[in-house]
Coordinates of C-alpha atoms and ligand atoms in Angstrom, one line a residue:
M28 CA 0.0 0.0 0.0
W29 CA 2.7 2.5 1.1
T30 CA 4.8 1.5 -1.8
T31 CA 2.0 2.3 -4.2
V32 CA 1.4 5.8 -2.6
G33 CA 5.2 6.4 -2.7
L34 CA 5.3 5.5 -6.3
L35 CA 2.3 7.7 -7.1
L36 CA 3.8 10.7 -5.3
G37 CA 7.1 10.1 -7.1
A38 CA 5.3 10.0 -10.4
V39 CA 3.4 13.3 -9.6
H40 CA 6.7 14.9 -8.7
V41 CA 8.4 13.7 -11.9
A42 CA 5.4 14.9 -13.9
F43 CA 5.5 18.4 -12.3
A44 CA 9.3 18.6 -12.8
A45 CA 8.8 17.6 -16.5
V46 CA 6.1 20.3 -17.0
Y47 CA 8.3 22.9 -15.2
L48 CA 11.3 22.0 -17.3
Y49 CA 9.2 22.0 -20.5
L50 CA 7.8 25.5 -19.8
T51 CA 11.1 27.1 -18.6
W52 CA 13.6 25.3 -20.8
H53 CA 14.3 28.3 -23.0
H54 CA 14.4 30.9 -20.3
K55 CA 18.1 31.6 -20.8
Y56 CA 17.5 32.0 -24.6
W57 CA 17.9 35.8 -24.6
Q58 CA 20.6 36.0 -22.0
K59 CA 22.7 33.6 -24.0
R60 CA 22.4 36.0 -27.0
G61 CA 23.2 39.1 -25.0
V62 CA 19.7 40.5 -25.0
L63 CA 18.0 41.7 -21.9
T64 CA 15.1 39.4 -20.7
A65 CA 12.0 41.3 -19.7
E66 CA 10.9 40.8 -16.1
P67 CA 8.8 39.4 -14.5
L68 CA 9.3 36.1 -16.3
T69 CA 6.8 33.6 -15.0
I70 CA 6.3 29.9 -15.7
L71 CA 3.7 31.0 -18.2
G72 CA 6.1 33.3 -20.0
T73 CA 6.2 37.0 -20.1
Y74 CA 2.5 37.5 -20.7
P75 CA 0.5 35.2 -18.5
G76 CA -2.6 36.8 -20.1
V77 CA -2.1 34.5 -23.2
L78 CA -2.8 31.4 -21.1
A79 CA -4.8 32.7 -18.2
D80 CA -8.5 33.2 -19.0
K81 CA -10.4 36.5 -18.4
S82 CA -8.3 37.7 -15.4
R83 CA -5.6 39.1 -17.6
S84 CA -5.2 40.2 -21.2
L85 CA -2.3 39.9 -23.6
I86 CA -2.5 43.5 -24.8
L87 CA -2.4 44.8 -21.2
D88 CA 0.5 42.5 -20.3
V89 CA 2.4 43.8 -23.3
Q90 CA 1.7 47.4 -22.1
E91 CA 3.3 46.7 -18.7
V92 CA 6.5 45.4 -20.3
Y93 CA 6.5 48.2 -22.9
N94 CA 6.1 50.9 -20.1
K95 CA 8.9 49.4 -18.1
Y96 CA 11.6 49.2 -20.8
K97 CA 10.7 51.6 -23.6
D98 CA 12.8 54.5 -22.5
Q99 CA 16.1 52.6 -22.1
H100 CA 15.9 49.9 -24.7
R101 CA 15.1 49.4 -28.4
A102 CA 13.9 45.9 -27.7
V103 CA 13.7 43.3 -25.0
G104 CA 13.6 39.5 -25.0
T105 CA 10.2 38.0 -24.0
F106 CA 8.6 34.6 -24.0
L107 CA 5.2 34.2 -25.6
T108 CA 4.2 31.2 -23.5
R109 CA 7.5 29.3 -23.9
Q110 CA 8.5 30.7 -27.3
P111 CA 11.3 33.3 -27.5
Q112 CA 10.0 36.6 -28.9
L113 CA 11.7 40.0 -29.2
L114 CA 9.4 42.8 -28.2
V115 CA 10.3 45.9 -30.3
L116 CA 10.2 49.1 -28.3
D117 CA 11.6 51.5 -30.9
P118 CA 9.4 52.4 -33.9
A119 CA 12.5 52.7 -36.1
L120 CA 13.3 49.1 -35.3
A121 CA 9.7 48.2 -36.1
H122 CA 10.1 49.8 -39.6
E123 CA 13.3 47.8 -40.1
V124 CA 11.5 44.6 -39.3
L125 CA 8.4 45.2 -41.3
V126 CA 9.9 47.0 -44.3
D127 CA 13.7 47.0 -44.7
K128 CA 14.3 43.5 -43.5
F129 CA 11.1 42.0 -44.7
S130 CA 12.8 39.1 -46.4
H131 CA 14.1 38.0 -43.0
F132 CA 10.7 38.3 -41.3
R133 CA 8.4 37.2 -44.1
D134 CA 6.0 35.0 -42.1
T135 CA 3.5 35.8 -39.4
V136 CA 2.8 33.9 -36.2
T137 CA -0.8 33.5 -37.5
S138 CA 0.6 31.7 -40.6
S139 CA 1.9 29.0 -38.3
F140 CA -1.6 28.3 -37.0
V141 CA -2.9 26.5 -40.1
G142 CA -1.7 23.6 -42.2
H143 CA -2.0 20.9 -39.5
N144 CA -5.6 20.1 -40.3
P145 CA -6.4 19.6 -44.0
D146 CA -10.2 19.8 -43.2
D147 CA -9.8 23.5 -42.4
R148 CA -9.4 24.2 -46.1
F149 CA -10.9 27.7 -46.5
V150 CA -8.6 29.4 -43.9
Q151 CA -5.6 28.2 -45.8
V152 CA -6.4 30.4 -48.7
S153 CA -6.2 33.6 -46.7
P154 CA -2.9 35.5 -46.9
F155 CA -3.4 36.4 -43.3
F156 CA -2.8 32.8 -42.4
S157 CA -0.4 31.8 -45.2
A158 CA 3.4 31.5 -45.2
G159 CA 6.2 31.5 -47.8
D160 CA 5.4 31.2 -51.5
D161 CA 1.8 30.3 -50.7
W162 CA 1.4 33.7 -49.0
K163 CA 2.8 35.5 -52.1
R164 CA 0.5 33.6 -54.4
R165 CA -2.6 34.1 -52.3
R166 CA -1.9 37.8 -51.6
T167 CA -1.4 38.5 -55.4
E168 CA -4.7 36.7 -56.1
S169 CA -6.6 38.5 -53.4
V170 CA -5.4 42.1 -54.0
G171 CA -6.2 41.8 -57.7
G172 CA -9.8 42.3 -56.8
L173 CA -9.2 45.2 -54.5
T174 CA -7.1 47.7 -56.5
P175 CA -8.2 51.4 -56.5
N176 CA -9.4 50.9 -60.1
K177 CA -11.6 47.9 -59.2
L178 CA -13.0 49.7 -56.1
K179 CA -13.7 52.7 -58.2
M180 CA -15.8 50.5 -60.6
A181 CA -17.5 48.9 -57.6
F182 CA -18.2 52.2 -55.9
T183 CA -22.0 52.2 -56.6
I184 CA -22.2 49.3 -54.1
W185 CA -20.9 51.6 -51.3
E186 CA -23.2 54.5 -52.5
Q187 CA -26.2 52.2 -52.5
S188 CA -25.3 50.9 -49.0
G189 CA -24.9 54.5 -47.8
K190 CA -28.5 55.3 -49.0
K191 CA -29.9 52.1 -47.4
L192 CA -28.2 53.0 -44.2
L193 CA -30.0 56.3 -44.1
E194 CA -33.3 54.7 -44.9
Y195 CA -32.7 52.2 -42.1
I196 CA -31.8 55.0 -39.6
E197 CA -35.0 56.8 -40.5
R198 CA -37.1 53.7 -40.0
V199 CA -35.5 53.0 -36.6
R200 CA -36.1 56.6 -35.5
Q201 CA -39.8 56.4 -36.5
E202 CA -40.3 53.0 -34.8
R203 CA -38.1 53.3 -31.8
G204 CA -36.9 56.9 -31.4
D205 CA -33.7 58.9 -31.9
I206 CA -31.4 56.7 -29.8
I207 CA -29.8 54.0 -31.9
E208 CA -27.4 51.3 -30.7
T209 CA -24.6 52.1 -33.1
R210 CA -22.5 48.9 -32.8
D211 CA -25.5 47.1 -34.4
L212 CA -25.9 49.8 -36.9
A213 CA -22.3 49.6 -38.0
Y214 CA -22.5 45.8 -38.4
R215 CA -25.6 46.1 -40.5
F216 CA -23.9 48.5 -42.8
T217 CA -20.7 46.5 -43.3
A218 CA -22.7 43.2 -43.7
N219 CA -24.9 44.8 -46.4
T220 CA -21.8 46.3 -48.2
M221 CA -19.7 43.1 -48.0
A222 CA -22.6 40.8 -49.0
D223 CA -23.2 42.9 -52.1
F224 CA -19.5 43.3 -53.0
I225 CA -18.5 39.7 -52.4
W226 CA -21.6 37.7 -53.5
G227 CA -23.8 40.3 -55.2
I228 CA -26.7 39.7 -52.8
D229 CA -28.8 41.8 -50.5
A230 CA -28.0 40.6 -47.0
G231 CA -31.3 42.1 -45.7
T232 CA -29.5 43.8 -42.8
L233 CA -30.7 47.3 -43.8
T234 CA -33.8 46.4 -45.8
G235 CA -35.4 43.9 -43.4
A236 CA -37.6 44.7 -40.4
V237 CA -36.0 47.0 -37.8
G238 CA -33.9 45.0 -35.4
E239 CA -34.3 41.8 -37.3
T240 CA -31.2 39.7 -37.8
S241 CA -30.9 38.2 -41.2
P242 CA -29.4 34.7 -41.6
F243 CA -26.4 36.2 -43.4
Q244 CA -25.7 38.5 -40.5
K245 CA -26.3 35.8 -37.9
T246 CA -23.9 33.4 -39.6
S247 CA -21.3 36.2 -40.2
T248 CA -21.4 37.3 -36.6
D249 CA -21.1 33.8 -35.2
W250 CA -18.4 33.0 -37.6
T251 CA -16.3 36.2 -37.1
N252 CA -16.7 35.8 -33.3
S253 CA -15.4 32.2 -33.5
A254 CA -12.6 33.2 -35.8
F255 CA -11.3 35.8 -33.4
K256 CA -11.7 33.4 -30.5
S257 CA -9.7 30.9 -32.6
I258 CA -6.8 33.3 -32.8
I259 CA -6.8 33.4 -29.0
R260 CA -7.0 29.7 -28.8
F261 CA -4.2 29.3 -31.2
N262 CA -2.1 31.8 -29.3
K263 CA -2.6 29.6 -26.3
S264 CA -1.5 26.6 -28.3
L265 CA 1.9 28.1 -28.8
V266 CA 2.7 26.5 -25.5
A267 CA 2.5 23.1 -27.1
P268 CA 2.1 23.4 -30.9
F269 CA 1.9 19.6 -31.4
L270 CA -1.5 19.7 -29.7
R271 CA -3.0 21.4 -32.7
K272 CA -2.6 18.3 -34.7
V273 CA -3.5 16.0 -31.9
L274 CA -6.8 17.9 -31.2
R275 CA -7.4 18.6 -34.9
M276 CA -7.8 22.3 -34.0
R277 CA -9.5 24.3 -36.7
F278 CA -10.2 28.0 -37.3
F279 CA -13.5 28.1 -39.1
T280 CA -16.6 26.3 -37.9
K281 CA -18.1 23.6 -40.1
T282 CA -21.6 25.2 -40.0
A283 CA -20.3 28.5 -41.3
E284 CA -18.2 26.8 -43.9
Q285 CA -21.2 25.0 -45.3
F286 CA -23.2 28.3 -45.3
Y287 CA -20.5 30.2 -47.3
L288 CA -19.8 27.3 -49.6
Q289 CA -23.4 27.1 -50.6
L290 CA -23.7 30.9 -50.8
T291 CA -20.6 31.1 -53.1
R292 CA -21.8 28.2 -55.2
D293 CA -25.2 29.8 -55.7
A294 CA -23.7 33.3 -56.4
L295 CA -21.3 31.9 -59.0
R296 CA -24.1 29.9 -60.7
L297 CA -26.4 33.0 -60.8
R298 CA -23.6 35.1 -62.2
H299 CA -22.7 32.5 -64.8
S300 CA -26.4 32.5 -65.9
G301 CA -26.0 36.2 -66.8
S302 CA -27.4 37.9 -63.8
G303 CA -25.3 40.9 -62.9
S304 CA -22.8 40.1 -65.6
D305 CA -22.0 43.8 -66.1
R306 CA -21.0 44.3 -62.5
T307 CA -17.4 44.8 -61.3
D308 CA -17.3 43.3 -57.8
Y309 CA -15.4 40.7 -55.9
L310 CA -17.5 38.0 -57.4
S311 CA -16.4 39.0 -60.9
H312 CA -12.8 38.9 -59.6
L313 CA -13.4 35.4 -58.2
I314 CA -14.7 34.3 -61.6
Q315 CA -11.6 35.6 -63.3
L316 CA -9.4 33.7 -60.8
Q317 CA -11.4 30.5 -61.5
Q318 CA -10.8 31.0 -65.2
R319 CA -7.1 31.0 -64.4
G320 CA -7.4 27.7 -62.4
N321 CA -8.7 28.6 -59.0
T322 CA -11.1 26.0 -57.5
L323 CA -14.4 26.6 -55.6
T324 CA -12.4 26.1 -52.4
D325 CA -10.1 28.9 -53.4
A326 CA -13.1 31.1 -54.2
V327 CA -14.8 30.6 -50.8
G328 CA -11.4 31.1 -49.1
H329 CA -10.9 34.4 -50.8
A330 CA -14.4 35.5 -50.2
L331 CA -14.0 34.8 -46.5
T332 CA -10.7 36.7 -46.4
V333 CA -12.6 39.9 -47.5
L334 CA -15.6 39.2 -45.2
L335 CA -13.6 38.7 -42.0
D336 CA -12.2 42.2 -41.8
G337 CA -14.6 43.8 -44.3
Y338 CA -17.5 42.9 -41.9
E339 CA -16.0 42.8 -38.5
T340 CA -12.9 45.0 -38.3
S341 CA -14.4 47.8 -40.5
A342 CA -17.6 47.9 -38.4
A343 CA -15.5 48.1 -35.2
V344 CA -13.6 51.1 -36.7
L345 CA -16.9 52.7 -37.7
Y346 CA -18.7 52.6 -34.4
H347 CA -15.6 53.7 -32.5
M348 CA -15.3 56.6 -34.9
L349 CA -18.9 57.6 -34.5
Y350 CA -18.7 57.3 -30.7
T351 CA -15.6 59.5 -30.7
L352 CA -17.2 62.1 -32.9
S353 CA -20.2 62.1 -30.7
E354 CA -17.8 62.9 -27.8
H355 CA -16.2 65.7 -29.8
P356 CA -19.0 68.0 -31.2
E357 CA -16.5 70.6 -32.4
E358 CA -14.6 68.2 -34.6
Q359 CA -17.9 66.6 -35.7
E360 CA -19.1 70.0 -36.8
K361 CA -15.8 70.8 -38.6
L362 CA -16.0 67.5 -40.4
R363 CA -19.7 68.1 -41.3
S364 CA -18.7 71.5 -42.9
E365 CA -16.2 69.8 -45.1
L366 CA -18.7 67.2 -46.2
A367 CA -21.4 69.8 -46.7
E368 CA -19.1 71.9 -48.9
A369 CA -18.1 68.9 -51.0
L370 CA -21.8 67.8 -51.4
A371 CA -22.8 71.4 -52.3
A372 CA -20.4 71.3 -55.2
D373 CA -21.4 67.8 -56.3
E374 CA -24.3 65.9 -54.8
H375 CA -22.9 62.5 -55.7
L376 CA -19.3 62.3 -54.6
S377 CA -17.1 60.0 -56.6
Y378 CA -14.7 57.5 -55.2
E379 CA -11.8 59.9 -55.8
Q380 CA -13.7 62.9 -54.3
L381 CA -14.5 60.9 -51.2
N382 CA -10.9 59.9 -50.7
A383 CA -9.7 63.4 -51.3
L384 CA -11.5 64.9 -48.3
P385 CA -8.6 65.9 -46.0
Y386 CA -10.4 66.3 -42.7
L387 CA -12.4 63.1 -43.1
D388 CA -9.1 61.3 -43.6
Q389 CA -7.6 63.0 -40.6
C390 CA -10.5 62.0 -38.4
L391 CA -10.4 58.4 -39.6
N392 CA -6.6 58.3 -39.0
E393 CA -6.9 59.7 -35.5
S394 CA -9.8 57.3 -34.7
L395 CA -7.7 54.4 -36.0
R396 CA -4.8 55.5 -33.8
L397 CA -6.9 55.6 -30.7
T398 CA -8.8 52.3 -31.4
T399 CA -6.1 50.2 -33.3
P400 CA -8.3 47.1 -33.7
I401 CA -5.2 45.0 -34.6
G402 CA -3.1 46.1 -31.7
F403 CA 0.1 44.1 -32.4
F404 CA 1.6 42.0 -35.1
M405 CA 4.0 39.1 -34.7
R406 CA 6.5 38.2 -37.3
I407 CA 8.6 35.0 -37.5
C408 CA 12.3 35.3 -38.4
T409 CA 12.6 33.3 -41.6
K410 CA 16.3 34.0 -42.4
A411 CA 19.0 34.6 -39.7
T412 CA 19.7 38.2 -39.2
Q413 CA 21.1 40.7 -36.7
L414 CA 19.2 43.7 -35.2
D415 CA 21.1 46.6 -33.7
L416 CA 19.7 47.2 -30.2
G417 CA 21.9 50.2 -29.5
Q418 CA 24.5 50.6 -26.7
G419 CA 26.7 48.2 -28.5
Q420 CA 24.1 45.4 -28.2
V421 CA 23.3 43.3 -31.2
A422 CA 20.5 40.7 -31.3
D423 CA 21.3 37.6 -33.3
L424 CA 18.0 36.2 -34.5
E425 CA 17.6 32.7 -35.8
P426 CA 14.9 31.3 -37.9
G427 CA 11.9 30.4 -35.7
A428 CA 12.3 33.3 -33.2
S429 CA 9.5 35.8 -33.4
V430 CA 9.2 39.5 -33.1
M431 CA 6.3 41.5 -31.7
I432 CA 5.5 45.0 -33.0
P433 CA 3.3 46.8 -30.4
A434 CA 1.3 49.1 -32.7
Y435 CA -1.3 49.9 -30.0
Q436 CA 1.5 50.9 -27.5
F437 CA 3.2 53.2 -30.1
H438 CA -0.1 54.8 -30.9
H439 CA -0.8 55.6 -27.2
D440 CA 2.7 56.8 -26.4
D441 CA 3.0 60.5 -25.4
A442 CA 6.5 60.5 -26.8
F443 CA 5.2 60.1 -30.4
Y444 CA 1.7 61.7 -29.9
P445 CA 1.7 64.5 -27.3
E446 CA -1.4 64.1 -25.1
A447 CA -1.9 60.7 -26.8
S448 CA -5.2 59.9 -25.1
L449 CA -6.9 62.9 -26.7
F450 CA -8.7 62.9 -30.0
Q451 CA -6.9 65.5 -32.1
P452 CA -7.4 65.0 -35.8
D453 CA -5.1 67.9 -36.6
R454 CA -2.1 65.7 -35.7
F455 CA -2.7 64.2 -39.2
E456 CA -2.7 67.4 -41.1
N457 CA -0.7 67.7 -44.3
G458 CA -0.3 64.0 -45.0
A459 CA 1.4 63.3 -41.6
A460 CA 0.1 59.7 -41.6
S461 CA 2.5 58.5 -44.2
V462 CA 5.4 60.3 -42.5
L463 CA 4.5 58.7 -39.1
T464 CA 4.1 55.3 -40.8
K465 CA 7.6 55.6 -42.3
R466 CA 8.9 56.4 -38.8
G467 CA 7.2 53.2 -37.6
C468 CA 5.0 54.8 -35.1
Y469 CA 1.7 54.9 -37.0
L470 CA 0.7 51.3 -38.0
P471 CA -3.1 50.9 -38.0
F472 CA -2.8 48.7 -41.1
G473 CA 0.8 47.5 -40.5
D474 CA 3.5 48.3 -43.1
G475 CA 5.7 46.7 -45.7
P476 CA 4.8 43.9 -48.1
R477 CA 2.4 42.4 -45.5
I478 CA 0.5 45.6 -45.0
C479 CA -3.2 45.2 -44.8
L480 CA -4.4 44.3 -48.2
G481 CA -8.0 45.5 -47.5
M482 CA -6.9 48.9 -46.3
R483 CA -8.7 50.7 -49.1
V484 CA -11.9 48.6 -48.6
G485 CA -11.9 49.3 -44.8
Q486 CA -11.3 53.0 -45.4
L487 CA -14.0 53.2 -48.1
S488 CA -16.6 51.5 -45.9
V489 CA -16.0 53.8 -42.9
K490 CA -15.8 57.0 -45.0
T491 CA -19.0 56.2 -46.9
A492 CA -21.0 55.6 -43.7
I493 CA -19.6 58.7 -42.0
L494 CA -20.3 60.8 -45.1
H495 CA -23.9 59.7 -45.2
I496 CA -24.6 59.8 -41.5
L497 CA -23.0 63.2 -40.7
S498 CA -24.5 64.9 -43.7
Q499 CA -28.0 64.1 -42.4
Y500 CA -27.7 63.8 -38.6
Q501 CA -26.1 65.3 -35.6
V502 CA -24.8 62.4 -33.6
E503 CA -24.7 62.8 -29.8
Q504 CA -23.5 60.7 -26.9
T505 CA -26.2 59.5 -24.4
T506 CA -24.1 57.4 -22.1
K507 CA -20.4 57.0 -21.5
V508 CA -19.0 53.6 -22.5
P509 CA -15.8 52.3 -20.9
M510 CA -12.9 51.1 -23.0
D511 CA -11.9 47.6 -22.0
A512 CA -9.5 44.8 -23.1
D513 CA -12.1 42.3 -24.3
T514 CA -10.6 39.4 -26.1
G515 CA -7.0 40.1 -25.3
L516 CA -6.2 41.3 -28.8
G517 CA -7.3 44.9 -28.4
I518 CA -9.0 47.5 -26.2
F519 CA -12.6 48.3 -27.3
L520 CA -15.7 50.0 -26.2
N521 CA -17.3 47.6 -23.7
G522 CA -21.1 47.9 -23.8
D523 CA -23.9 49.2 -26.0
V524 CA -23.1 52.3 -27.9
Q525 CA -26.3 54.3 -27.6
L526 CA -26.1 57.4 -29.7
K527 CA -28.7 60.0 -30.4
Y528 CA -29.4 60.8 -34.1
T529 CA -31.0 64.2 -34.6
K530 CA -32.0 65.0 -38.2
L531 CA -30.3 68.2 -39.4
K532 CA -32.5 71.1 -40.6
K533 CA -31.7 71.9 -44.3
Ligands
HEM24 C1 -10.3 49.4 -41.2 C2 -10.3 48.1 -41.1 C3 -9.0 47.3 -41.1 C4 -7.9 47.4 -40.2 C5 -7.7 48.4 -39.1 C6 -7.0 46.4 -40.6 C7 -5.7 46.2 -40.0 C8 -4.8 45.3 -40.5 C9 -3.5 45.1 -40.0 C10 -2.9 45.9 -38.8 C11 -2.8 44.1 -40.7 C12 -1.4 43.7 -40.5 C13 -1.2 42.5 -39.6 C14 0.3 42.1 -39.7 O1 1.1 42.8 -40.1 O2 0.5 41.0 -39.2 C15 -3.8 43.6 -41.6 C16 -3.5 42.6 -42.5 C17 -4.5 42.1 -43.3 N1 -5.7 42.6 -43.6 FE1 -6.6 44.2 -42.7 N2 -7.5 45.7 -41.7 C18 -8.7 46.2 -42.0 C19 -9.6 45.9 -43.0 C20 -9.3 44.8 -43.9 C21 -10.2 44.4 -44.9 C22 -11.5 45.1 -45.3 C23 -9.7 43.3 -45.5 C24 -10.1 42.5 -46.6 C25 -10.5 43.1 -47.7 C26 -8.4 43.0 -44.8 C27 -7.6 41.9 -45.0 C28 -6.3 41.8 -44.5 C29 -5.5 40.7 -44.8 C30 -5.8 39.5 -45.8 C31 -4.3 40.9 -44.1 C32 -3.0 40.0 -44.1 C33 -2.1 40.5 -45.2 C34 -0.8 39.7 -45.4 O3 -0.4 39.1 -44.4 O4 -0.3 39.8 -46.5 N3 -8.3 43.9 -43.8 N4 -5.0 44.3 -41.5

């Protein structure tokens, strides 16, 4: 009996020791390479928020390390669970990694999340989740349908969506009053726009009954929620990547895949039968790709790449921007004057005219700076290289080590943006955004060859909605909504965004 207990206790000790060793094995990694290791270093790595649920959040953990080391160091060594990762603290070094030394940091940590489960076939088509030559091919295929010229030709889709948005707002006001939950409104707008752009269908989100959730929106919401949760699950799996294969982890849910497969099949069939054959949209681009050898799986994968951020991220940017403008009536009024002046000269603004409105661009840039929906990016070193960390210190990076660029932290640092917590669109006067991006401290869409490929789509959606709303309504705050780290990837408005829409007198 005692022998059995003794053996069991021994086995438990050995198991604990094995887990401990497994988790801490690399902890001298940075020290051996002459790079400072960030403290505190726990058994769960530098950011316990990756593994611990709810109580902590990765983006807040990164903030702590950033605050502690940013003034003295260009970068510090960290551990993402047990994986060595260099946290960049100097924007110039971020620029070096993203742009100048791109060939050494070509892949992203997210691109290591797929490939282990062949069933998860649509996600593998997305450049966001691809590596190496696959990434290059997928990116080239995807961006072909999102060039300024293509968007210009598809611009009526956004114009129509803008009109439907106004009609929907009016119906809500008549049925329910002036206060409208604006998160819901933003998702309705991006769902409508993306369904029309990608599949040529009316998603029914702005044309159906007030408050009704159409099947397209329900599936898209469930699917994007689960996709973002998947990113978090996969970040956790960095602690033991072999588990992905063992557990057959996947990104996209089977139900959603079936829905979008059927939708894409039907939309292609309809278009082939001649319906909408004169349209330039993403569906027409998918057909061109099929003519060059793309399969139906490729078509669905590309469609979902656009939907993920075209629906979710763009809506998040939109309702944050509306909320911020509702908090800043003076800036809202200044923006409205710019819009009114442009509309007085030409009632139907063209794609180029919309993109040439300087204050609208400044307000969007400033809103993106404050919100930064994708708060950090992680690159994998794909070719050995050295990074100069200053003070005679050089980091030798080997393939496999990763680097984190903390865009959110740069955007909220008073050193780069005096009074960084304030909404001041004038910071972005005279094309300052591109100068700041080149300095590495303004990265709402990343930078370099892996810069967001849907940047123009996202900007177009947000600008179109703002143009329509502000030219018809005064938007006011009714309740303050706190900003909170929600999923661990970013810091967002946490709660309903109830704004008051008062029709402007003409
Ligand atoms: C305003 C909304 C958007 C924001 C703030 C945003 C932000 C970003 C950021 C920061 C990255 C870089 C991540 C990295 O470097 O690892 C990125 C990449 C990407 N974005 Fe966006 N995005 C937005 C809209 C879109 C849209 C509408 C699409 C699709 C049309 C899209 C598709 C992608 C893809 C596919 C990548 C990966 C590119 C690659 O790795 O080559 N995004 N986005």
